[in-house]
Short mmCIF file of C-alpha atoms and ligand atoms in Angstrom, two decimals:
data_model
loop_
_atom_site.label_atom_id
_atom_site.label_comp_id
_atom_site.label_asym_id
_atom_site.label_seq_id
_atom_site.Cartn_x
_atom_site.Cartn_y
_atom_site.Cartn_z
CA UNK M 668 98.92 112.47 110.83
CA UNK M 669 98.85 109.61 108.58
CA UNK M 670 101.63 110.26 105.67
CA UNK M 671 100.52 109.85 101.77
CA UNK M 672 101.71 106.90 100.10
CA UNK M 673 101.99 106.17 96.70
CA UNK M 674 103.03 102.81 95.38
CA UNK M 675 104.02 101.79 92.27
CA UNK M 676 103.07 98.09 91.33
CA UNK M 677 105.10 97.57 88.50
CA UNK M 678 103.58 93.83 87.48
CA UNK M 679 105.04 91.24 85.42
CA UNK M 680 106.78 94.40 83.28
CA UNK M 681 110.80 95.18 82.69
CA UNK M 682 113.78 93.00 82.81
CA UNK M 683 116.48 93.95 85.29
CA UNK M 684 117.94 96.81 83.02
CA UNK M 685 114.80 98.12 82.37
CA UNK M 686 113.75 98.39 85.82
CA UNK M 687 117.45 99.87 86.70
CA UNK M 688 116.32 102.73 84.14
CA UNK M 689 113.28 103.04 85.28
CA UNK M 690 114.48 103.72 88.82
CA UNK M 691 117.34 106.12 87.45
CA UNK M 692 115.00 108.32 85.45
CA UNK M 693 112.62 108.41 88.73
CA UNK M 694 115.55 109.08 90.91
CA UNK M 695 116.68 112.02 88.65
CA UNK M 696 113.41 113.57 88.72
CA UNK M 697 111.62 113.30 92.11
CA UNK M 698 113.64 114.95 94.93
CA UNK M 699 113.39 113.40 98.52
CA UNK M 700 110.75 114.28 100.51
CA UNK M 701 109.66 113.78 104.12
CA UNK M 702 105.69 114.41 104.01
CA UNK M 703 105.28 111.84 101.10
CA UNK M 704 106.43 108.09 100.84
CA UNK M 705 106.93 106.38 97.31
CA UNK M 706 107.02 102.91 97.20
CA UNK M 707 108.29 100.85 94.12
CA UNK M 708 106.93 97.19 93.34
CA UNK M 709 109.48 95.85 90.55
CA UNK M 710 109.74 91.56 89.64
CA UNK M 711 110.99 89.61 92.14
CA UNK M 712 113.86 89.23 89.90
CA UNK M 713 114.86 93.04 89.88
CA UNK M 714 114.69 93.68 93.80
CA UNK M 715 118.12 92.46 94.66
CA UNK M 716 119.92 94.75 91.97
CA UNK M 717 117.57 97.70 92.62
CA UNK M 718 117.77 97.09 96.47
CA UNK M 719 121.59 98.52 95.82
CA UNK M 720 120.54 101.10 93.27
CA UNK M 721 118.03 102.70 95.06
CA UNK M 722 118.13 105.96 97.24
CA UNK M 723 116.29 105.65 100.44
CA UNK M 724 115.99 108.81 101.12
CA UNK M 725 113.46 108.95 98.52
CA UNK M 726 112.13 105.36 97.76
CA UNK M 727 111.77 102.26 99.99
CA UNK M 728 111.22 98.91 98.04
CA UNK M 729 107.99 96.37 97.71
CA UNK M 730 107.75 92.86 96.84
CA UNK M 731 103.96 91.86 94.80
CA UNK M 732 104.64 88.66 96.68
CA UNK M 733 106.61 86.30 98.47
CA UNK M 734 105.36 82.37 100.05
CA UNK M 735 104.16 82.48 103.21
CA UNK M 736 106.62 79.57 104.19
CA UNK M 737 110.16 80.75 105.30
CA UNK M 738 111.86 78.18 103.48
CA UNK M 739 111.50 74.18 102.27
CA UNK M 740 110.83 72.14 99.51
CA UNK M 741 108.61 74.48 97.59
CA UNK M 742 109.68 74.80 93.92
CA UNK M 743 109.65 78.06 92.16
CA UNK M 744 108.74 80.02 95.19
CA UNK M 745 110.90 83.06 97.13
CA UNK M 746 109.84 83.27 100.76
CA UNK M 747 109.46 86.56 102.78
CA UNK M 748 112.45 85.21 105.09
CA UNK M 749 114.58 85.65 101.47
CA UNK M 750 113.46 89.42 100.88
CA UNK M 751 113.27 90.45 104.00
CA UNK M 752 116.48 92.26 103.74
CA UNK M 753 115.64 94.09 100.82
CA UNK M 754 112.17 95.04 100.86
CA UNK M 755 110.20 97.32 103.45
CA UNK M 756 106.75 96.21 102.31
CA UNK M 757 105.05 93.57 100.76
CA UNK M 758 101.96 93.59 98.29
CA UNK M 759 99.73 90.64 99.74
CA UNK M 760 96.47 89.36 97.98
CA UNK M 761 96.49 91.41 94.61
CA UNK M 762 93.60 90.61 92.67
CA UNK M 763 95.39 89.14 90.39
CA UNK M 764 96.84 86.58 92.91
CA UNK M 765 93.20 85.51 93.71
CA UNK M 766 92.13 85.09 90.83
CA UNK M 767 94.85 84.53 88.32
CA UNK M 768 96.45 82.68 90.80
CA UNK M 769 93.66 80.97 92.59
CA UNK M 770 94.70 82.40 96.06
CA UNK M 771 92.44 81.89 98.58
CA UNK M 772 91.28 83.46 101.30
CA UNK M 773 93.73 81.05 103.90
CA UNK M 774 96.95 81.82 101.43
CA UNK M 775 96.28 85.24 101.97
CA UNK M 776 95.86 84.74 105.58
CA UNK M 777 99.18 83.15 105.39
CA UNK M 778 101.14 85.36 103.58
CA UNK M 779 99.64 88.58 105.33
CA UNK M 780 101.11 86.80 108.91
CA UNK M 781 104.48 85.72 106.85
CA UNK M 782 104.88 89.13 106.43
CA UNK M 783 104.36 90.54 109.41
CA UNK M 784 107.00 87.98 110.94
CA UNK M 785 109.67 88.89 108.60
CA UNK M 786 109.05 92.28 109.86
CA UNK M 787 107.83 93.82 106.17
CA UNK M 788 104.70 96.07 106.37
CA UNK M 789 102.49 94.09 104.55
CA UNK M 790 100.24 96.54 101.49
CA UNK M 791 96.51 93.97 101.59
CA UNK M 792 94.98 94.67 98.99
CA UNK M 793 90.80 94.08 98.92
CA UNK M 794 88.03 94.43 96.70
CA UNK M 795 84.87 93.37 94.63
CA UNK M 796 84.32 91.82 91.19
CA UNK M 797 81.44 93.53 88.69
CA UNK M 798 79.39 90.85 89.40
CA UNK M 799 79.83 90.88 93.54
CA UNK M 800 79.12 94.93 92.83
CA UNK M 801 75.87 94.31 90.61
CA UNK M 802 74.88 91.91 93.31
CA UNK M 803 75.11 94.10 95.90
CA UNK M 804 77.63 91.96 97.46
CA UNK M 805 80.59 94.71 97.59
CA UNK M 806 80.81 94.88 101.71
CA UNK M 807 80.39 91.52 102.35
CA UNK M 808 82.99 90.82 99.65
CA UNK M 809 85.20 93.36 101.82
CA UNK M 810 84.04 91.93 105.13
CA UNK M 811 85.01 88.42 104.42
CA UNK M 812 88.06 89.47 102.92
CA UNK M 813 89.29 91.53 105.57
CA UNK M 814 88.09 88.98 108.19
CA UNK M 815 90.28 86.45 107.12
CA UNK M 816 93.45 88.28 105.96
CA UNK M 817 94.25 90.77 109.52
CA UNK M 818 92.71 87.70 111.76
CA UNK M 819 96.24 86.49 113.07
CA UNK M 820 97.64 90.00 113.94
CA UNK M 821 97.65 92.23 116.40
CA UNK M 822 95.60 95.90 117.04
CA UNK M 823 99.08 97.08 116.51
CA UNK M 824 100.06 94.53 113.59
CA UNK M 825 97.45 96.12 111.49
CA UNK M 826 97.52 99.43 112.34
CA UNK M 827 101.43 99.56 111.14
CA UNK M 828 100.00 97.84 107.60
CA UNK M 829 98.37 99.30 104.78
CA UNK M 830 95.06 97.68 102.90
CA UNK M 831 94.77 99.29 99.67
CA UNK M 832 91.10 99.21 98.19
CA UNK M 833 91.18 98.23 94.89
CA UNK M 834 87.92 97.21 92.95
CA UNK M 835 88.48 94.79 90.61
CA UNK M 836 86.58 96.20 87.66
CA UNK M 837 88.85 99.20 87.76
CA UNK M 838 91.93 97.87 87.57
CA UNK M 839 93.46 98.32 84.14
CA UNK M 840 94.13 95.24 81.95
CA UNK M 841 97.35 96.13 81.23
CA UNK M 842 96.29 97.27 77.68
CA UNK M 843 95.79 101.08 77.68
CA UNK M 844 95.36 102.35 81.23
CA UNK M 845 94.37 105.84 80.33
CA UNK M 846 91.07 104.33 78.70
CA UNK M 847 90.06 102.17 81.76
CA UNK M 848 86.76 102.42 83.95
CA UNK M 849 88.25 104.11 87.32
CA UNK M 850 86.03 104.03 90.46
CA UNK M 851 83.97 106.78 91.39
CA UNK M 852 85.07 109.29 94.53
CA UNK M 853 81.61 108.29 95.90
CA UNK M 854 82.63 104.40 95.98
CA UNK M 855 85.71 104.48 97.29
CA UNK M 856 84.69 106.98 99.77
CA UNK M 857 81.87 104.26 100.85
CA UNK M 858 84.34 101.18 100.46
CA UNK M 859 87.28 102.97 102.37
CA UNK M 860 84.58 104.31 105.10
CA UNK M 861 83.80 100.32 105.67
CA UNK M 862 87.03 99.39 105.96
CA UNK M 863 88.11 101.53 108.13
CA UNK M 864 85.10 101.15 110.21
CA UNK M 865 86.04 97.25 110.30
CA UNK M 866 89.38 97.67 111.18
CA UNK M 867 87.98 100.16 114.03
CA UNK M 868 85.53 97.26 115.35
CA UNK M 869 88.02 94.94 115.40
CA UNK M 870 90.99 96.21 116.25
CA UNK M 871 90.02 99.74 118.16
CA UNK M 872 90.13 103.06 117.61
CA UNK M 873 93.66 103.63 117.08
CA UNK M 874 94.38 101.07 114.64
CA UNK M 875 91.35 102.42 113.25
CA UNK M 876 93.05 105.97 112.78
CA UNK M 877 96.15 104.82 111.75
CA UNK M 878 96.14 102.01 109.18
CA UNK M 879 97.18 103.66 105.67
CA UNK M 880 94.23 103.19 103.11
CA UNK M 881 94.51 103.34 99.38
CA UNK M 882 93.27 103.54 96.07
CA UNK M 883 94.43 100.96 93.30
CA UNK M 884 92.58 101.02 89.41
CA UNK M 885 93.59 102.72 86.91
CA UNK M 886 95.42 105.59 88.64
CA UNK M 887 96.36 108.73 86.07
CA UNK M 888 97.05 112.16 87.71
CA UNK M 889 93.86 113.70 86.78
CA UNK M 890 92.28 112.00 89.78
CA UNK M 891 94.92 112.25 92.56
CA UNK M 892 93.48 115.56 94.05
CA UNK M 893 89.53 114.20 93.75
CA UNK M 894 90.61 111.27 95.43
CA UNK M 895 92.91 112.35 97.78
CA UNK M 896 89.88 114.92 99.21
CA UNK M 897 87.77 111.78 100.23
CA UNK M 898 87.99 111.17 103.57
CA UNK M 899 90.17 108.33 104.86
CA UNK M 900 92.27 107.75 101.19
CA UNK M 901 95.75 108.23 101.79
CA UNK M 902 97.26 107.27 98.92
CA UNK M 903 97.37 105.20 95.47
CA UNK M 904 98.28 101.55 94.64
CA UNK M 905 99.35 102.48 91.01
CA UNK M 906 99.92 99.73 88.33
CA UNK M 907 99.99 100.46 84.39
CA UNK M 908 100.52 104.35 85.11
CA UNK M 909 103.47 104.03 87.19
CA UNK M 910 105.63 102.30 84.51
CA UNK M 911 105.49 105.43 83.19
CA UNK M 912 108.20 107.36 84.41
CA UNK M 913 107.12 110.79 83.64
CA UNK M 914 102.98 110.08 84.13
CA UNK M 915 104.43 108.25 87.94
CA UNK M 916 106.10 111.63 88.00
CA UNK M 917 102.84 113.41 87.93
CA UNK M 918 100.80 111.51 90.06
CA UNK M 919 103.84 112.75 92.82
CA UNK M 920 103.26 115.71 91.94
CA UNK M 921 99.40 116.18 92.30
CA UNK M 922 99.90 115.12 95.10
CA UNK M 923 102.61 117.35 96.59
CA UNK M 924 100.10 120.20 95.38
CA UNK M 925 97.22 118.96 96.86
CA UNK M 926 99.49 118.89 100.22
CA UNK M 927 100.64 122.35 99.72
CA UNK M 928 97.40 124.03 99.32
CA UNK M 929 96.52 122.40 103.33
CA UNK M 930 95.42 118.47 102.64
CA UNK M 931 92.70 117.05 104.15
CA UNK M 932 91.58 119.73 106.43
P1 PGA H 889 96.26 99.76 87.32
O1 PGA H 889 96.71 98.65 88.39
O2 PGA H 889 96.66 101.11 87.91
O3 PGA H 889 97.02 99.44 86.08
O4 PGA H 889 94.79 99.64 87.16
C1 PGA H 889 96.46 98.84 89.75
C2 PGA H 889 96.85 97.61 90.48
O5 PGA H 889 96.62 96.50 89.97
O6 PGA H 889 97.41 97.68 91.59
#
């Protein structure tokens, strides 16, 4: 029904030639494949050279952002209009855009609708600080978030995009990823159940079925299969892991095995 997706959110990380071997080593290794679609997140800088590069039978491309205005006197910024040529999707709202880059909740509604314009399947991603988690604050963090971000589209607007659920506190700081605090299966099976419950509420039953959700923090392939068994996780928003090409490799993998022996019955 709903097809796993696994995104790699390559970050601030590799100048154009890196990312151009970083896509040939990937290409070499991981054969097309209908029943699973990878998605890969390089710099802004990279996506016009690897928009040429790539294969599309196996990859389609992501931005981690773009301004939400199509074009004007806005200095330093690439608009979704620009990209919308070369990119399928669009990471909106990162964590790291809130709060390294003091987005707020309107940008986000901005950029989610700029998207969805420009006709690029935006990839929201949600989720709670330690402290909104200690303070028992994690759904209404979700709630608001999710409130604001999907309220200019349409039932079928968000039930073509993907919201990836990614807690903050798990998400790797770029230092050693393998050593990082990853969620538990019994979180982001309660997180993921709320958000697809909202998105039900709101938007009906089908967008409700069919909007993709993922996982994002610290992804490594030992989890892939755990994860992928929770109900309503379709896939992984994978950062320090998928700069990796061999480890990205791997996390394919798992999951091609956990498809083979009958997914999510
Ligand atoms: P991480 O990043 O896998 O390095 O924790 C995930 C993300 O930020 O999307």
């Amino acid at each position: 029904m709903r097809k796993i997706l696994i995104v790699g959110n390559w970050k601030m990380h590799l100048n154009a030639s890196q990312a151009s071997l970083l896509l040939h080593r990937l290409q070499e290794r991981i054969p097309g494949r209908r029943d699973i679609e990878i998605v890969l997140a390089p710099s802004m800088l990279s996506l016009q050279p690897l928009s040429v590069q790539v294969d599309r039978r196996k990859f389609r491309l992501a931005s981690q952002n773009a301004y939400w205005r199509d074009e004007g006197p806005f200095t330093g910024e690439v608009s979704f209009t620009m990209i919308r040529d070369l990119v399928s999707y669009a990471i909106v709202g990162h964590s790291e855009r809130r709060h390294v880059f003091n987005e707020d909740l309107e940008t986000i509604k901005n950029k989610m609708a700029a998207a969805v314009r420009n006709e690029i399947m935006p990839i929201l991603c949600v989720g709670e600080t330690k402290q909104d988690r200690d303070d028992g604050e994690t759904k209404q963090v979700l709630h608001d978030q999710l409130m604001s971000a999907l309220s200019n589209l349409t039932a079928g607007e968000v039930q073509d995009s993907v919201i990836a659920y990614e807690p903050v506190w798990a998400i790797s700081d770029g230092s050693n990823y393998t050593e990082h605090i990853v969620a538990k299966p019994h979180q982001v099976a309660e997180a993921v159940n709320y958000i697809r419950r909202y998105v039900t509420d709101v938007f009906g039953e089908k967008a409700g079925k069919q909007v993709r959700v993922l996982y994002g923090g610290s992804t490594v392939p030992e989890i892939v299969s755990g994860f992928l068994d929770v109900e309503g996780v379709d896939g992984f928003l994978v950062g320090g892991a998928s700069l990796n090409y061999q480890v990205f490799t791997d996390i394919i993998e798992a999951a091609w095995r956990w498809q083979r022996k009958g997914g999510k019955e």
